[in-house]
PDB file of C-alpha atoms in Angstrom:
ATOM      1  CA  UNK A   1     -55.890 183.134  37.098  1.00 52.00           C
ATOM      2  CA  UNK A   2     -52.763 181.794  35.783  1.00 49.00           C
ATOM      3  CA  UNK A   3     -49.400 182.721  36.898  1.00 48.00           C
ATOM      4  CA  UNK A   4     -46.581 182.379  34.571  1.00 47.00           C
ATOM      5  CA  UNK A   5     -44.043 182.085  37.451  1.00 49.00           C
ATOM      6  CA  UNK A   6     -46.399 179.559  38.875  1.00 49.00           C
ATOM      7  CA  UNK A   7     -45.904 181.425  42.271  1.00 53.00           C
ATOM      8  CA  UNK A   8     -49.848 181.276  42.863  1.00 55.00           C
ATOM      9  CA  UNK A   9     -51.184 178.348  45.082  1.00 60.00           C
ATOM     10  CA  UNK A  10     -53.063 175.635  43.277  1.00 70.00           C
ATOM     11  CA  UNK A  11     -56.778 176.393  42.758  1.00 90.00           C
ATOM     12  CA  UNK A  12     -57.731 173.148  41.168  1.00 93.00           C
ATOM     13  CA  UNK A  13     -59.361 169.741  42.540  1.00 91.00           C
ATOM     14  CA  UNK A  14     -60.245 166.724  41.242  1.00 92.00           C
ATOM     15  CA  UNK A  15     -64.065 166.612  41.074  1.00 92.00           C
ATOM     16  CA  UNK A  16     -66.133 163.219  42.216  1.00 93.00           C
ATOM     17  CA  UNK A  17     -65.929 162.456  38.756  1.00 94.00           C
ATOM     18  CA  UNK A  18     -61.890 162.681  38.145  1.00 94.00           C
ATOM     19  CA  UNK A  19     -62.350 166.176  36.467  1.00 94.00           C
ATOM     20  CA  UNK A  20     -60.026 168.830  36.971  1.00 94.00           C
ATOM     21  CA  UNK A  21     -62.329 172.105  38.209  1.00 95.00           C
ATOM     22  CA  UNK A  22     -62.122 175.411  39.421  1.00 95.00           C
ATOM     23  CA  UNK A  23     -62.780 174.779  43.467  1.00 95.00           C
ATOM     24  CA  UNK A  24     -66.524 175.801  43.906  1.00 95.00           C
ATOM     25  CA  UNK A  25     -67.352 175.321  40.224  1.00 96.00           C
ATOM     26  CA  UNK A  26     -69.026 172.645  38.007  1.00 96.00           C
ATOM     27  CA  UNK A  27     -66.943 170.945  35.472  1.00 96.00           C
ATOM     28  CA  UNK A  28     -68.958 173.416  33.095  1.00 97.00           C
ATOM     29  CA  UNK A  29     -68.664 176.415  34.594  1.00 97.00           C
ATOM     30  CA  UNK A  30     -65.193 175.911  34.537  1.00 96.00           C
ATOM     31  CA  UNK A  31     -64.988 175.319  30.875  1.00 96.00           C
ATOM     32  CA  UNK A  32     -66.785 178.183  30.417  1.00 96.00           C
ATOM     33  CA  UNK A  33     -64.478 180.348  32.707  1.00 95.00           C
ATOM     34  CA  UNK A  34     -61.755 179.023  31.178  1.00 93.00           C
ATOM     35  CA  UNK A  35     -63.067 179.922  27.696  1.00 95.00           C
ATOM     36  CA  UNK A  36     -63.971 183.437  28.918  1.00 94.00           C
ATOM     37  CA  UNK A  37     -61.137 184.452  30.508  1.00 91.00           C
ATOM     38  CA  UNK A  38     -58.877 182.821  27.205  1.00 91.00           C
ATOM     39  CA  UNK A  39     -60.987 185.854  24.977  1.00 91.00           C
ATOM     40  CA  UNK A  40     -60.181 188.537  26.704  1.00 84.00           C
ATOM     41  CA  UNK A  41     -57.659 191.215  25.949  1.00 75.00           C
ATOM     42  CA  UNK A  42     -54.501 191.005  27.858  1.00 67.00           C
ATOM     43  CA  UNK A  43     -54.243 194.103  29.884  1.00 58.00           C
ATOM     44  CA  UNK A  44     -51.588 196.170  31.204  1.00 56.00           C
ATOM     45  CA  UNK A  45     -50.230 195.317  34.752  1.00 56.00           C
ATOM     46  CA  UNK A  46     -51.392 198.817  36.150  1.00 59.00           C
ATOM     47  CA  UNK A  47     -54.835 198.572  34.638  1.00 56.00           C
ATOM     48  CA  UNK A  48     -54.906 201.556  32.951  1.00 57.00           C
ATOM     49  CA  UNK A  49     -58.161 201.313  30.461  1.00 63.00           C
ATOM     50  CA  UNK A  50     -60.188 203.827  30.444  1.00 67.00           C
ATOM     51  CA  UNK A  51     -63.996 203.199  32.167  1.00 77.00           C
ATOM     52  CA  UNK A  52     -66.337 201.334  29.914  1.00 79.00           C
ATOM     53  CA  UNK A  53     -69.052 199.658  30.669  1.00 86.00           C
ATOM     54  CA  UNK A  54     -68.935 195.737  31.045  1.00 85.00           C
ATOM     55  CA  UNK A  55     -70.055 193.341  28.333  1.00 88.00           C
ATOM     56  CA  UNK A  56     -71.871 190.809  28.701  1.00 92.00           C
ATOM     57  CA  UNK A  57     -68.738 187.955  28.905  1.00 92.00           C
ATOM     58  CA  UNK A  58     -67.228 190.040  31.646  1.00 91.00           C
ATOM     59  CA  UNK A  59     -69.992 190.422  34.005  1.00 93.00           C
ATOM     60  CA  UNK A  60     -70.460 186.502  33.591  1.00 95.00           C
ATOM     61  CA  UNK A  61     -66.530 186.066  33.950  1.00 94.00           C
ATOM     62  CA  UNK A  62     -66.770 188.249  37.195  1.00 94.00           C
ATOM     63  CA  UNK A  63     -69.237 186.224  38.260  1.00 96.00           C
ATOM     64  CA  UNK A  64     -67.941 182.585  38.024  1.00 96.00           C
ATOM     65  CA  UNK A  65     -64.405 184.209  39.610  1.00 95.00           C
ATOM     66  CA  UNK A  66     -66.689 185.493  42.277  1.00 96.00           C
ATOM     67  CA  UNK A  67     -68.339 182.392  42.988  1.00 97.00           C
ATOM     68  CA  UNK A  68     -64.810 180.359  42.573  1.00 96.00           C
ATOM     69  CA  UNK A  69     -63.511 182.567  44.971  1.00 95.00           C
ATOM     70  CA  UNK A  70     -65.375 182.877  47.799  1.00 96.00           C
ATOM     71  CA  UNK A  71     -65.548 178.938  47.341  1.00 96.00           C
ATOM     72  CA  UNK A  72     -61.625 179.072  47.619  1.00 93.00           C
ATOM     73  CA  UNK A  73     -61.206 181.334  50.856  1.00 94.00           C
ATOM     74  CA  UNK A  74     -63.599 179.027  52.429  1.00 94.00           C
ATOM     75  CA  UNK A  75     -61.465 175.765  51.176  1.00 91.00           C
ATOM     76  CA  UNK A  76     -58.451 177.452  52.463  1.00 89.00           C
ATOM     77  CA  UNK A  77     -60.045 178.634  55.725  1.00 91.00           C
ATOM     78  CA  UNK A  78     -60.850 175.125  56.164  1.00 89.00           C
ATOM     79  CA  UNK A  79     -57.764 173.641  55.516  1.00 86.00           C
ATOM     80  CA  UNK A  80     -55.970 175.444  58.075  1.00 85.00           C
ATOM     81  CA  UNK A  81     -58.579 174.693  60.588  1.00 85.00           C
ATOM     82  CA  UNK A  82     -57.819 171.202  60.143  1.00 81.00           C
ATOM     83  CA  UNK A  83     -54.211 171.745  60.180  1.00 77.00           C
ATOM     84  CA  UNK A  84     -54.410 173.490  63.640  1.00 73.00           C
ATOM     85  CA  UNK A  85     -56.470 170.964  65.441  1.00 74.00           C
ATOM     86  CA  UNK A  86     -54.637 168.323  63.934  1.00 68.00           C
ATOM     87  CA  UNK A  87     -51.275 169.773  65.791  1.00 62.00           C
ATOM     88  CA  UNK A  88     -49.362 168.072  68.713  1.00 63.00           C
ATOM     89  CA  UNK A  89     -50.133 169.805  71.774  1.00 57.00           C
ATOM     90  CA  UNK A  90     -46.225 170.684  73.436  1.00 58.00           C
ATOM     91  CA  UNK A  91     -45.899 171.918  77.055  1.00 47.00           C
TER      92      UNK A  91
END
């Protein structure tokens, strides 16, 4: 999730409360994403680990990204879509 170049686009909001979150999670279950994703291994760019099953931590990791994510396509989606109607029409 982070980039050290800081090439990626942002994927934080302020929450009704004035917390920073994860878009489409709780100020919790971004704590705990956070947390999960700070205790993991640091792979190697190509990915090269051998199959294993998931723990436990993973599979919820993989879940909260899933849920952030399809929360953040949908944010971005709509963003655009109120960036095109909100264009001057030329002719």
């Amino acid at each position: 999730m982070s980039d050290p170049a800081s090439n990626a686009p942002r994927r934080y909001v302020v929450d009704g409360n004035g917390h920073r979150v994860l878009v489409g999670l709780s100020r919790e279950e971004t704590s705990e994403f956070e947390r999960l994703e700070a205790s993991f291994q640091v792979l190697p760019r190509d990915g090269a680990e051998p199959d294993r099953p998931l723990s436990n931590p993973e599979r919820r990791w993989r879940e909260l990204y899933g849920k952030h994510d399809v929360a953040w396509l949908r944010w971005i989606a709509d963003l655009r879509s109120r960036r095109e109607r909100n264009l001057p029409v030329l002719n």
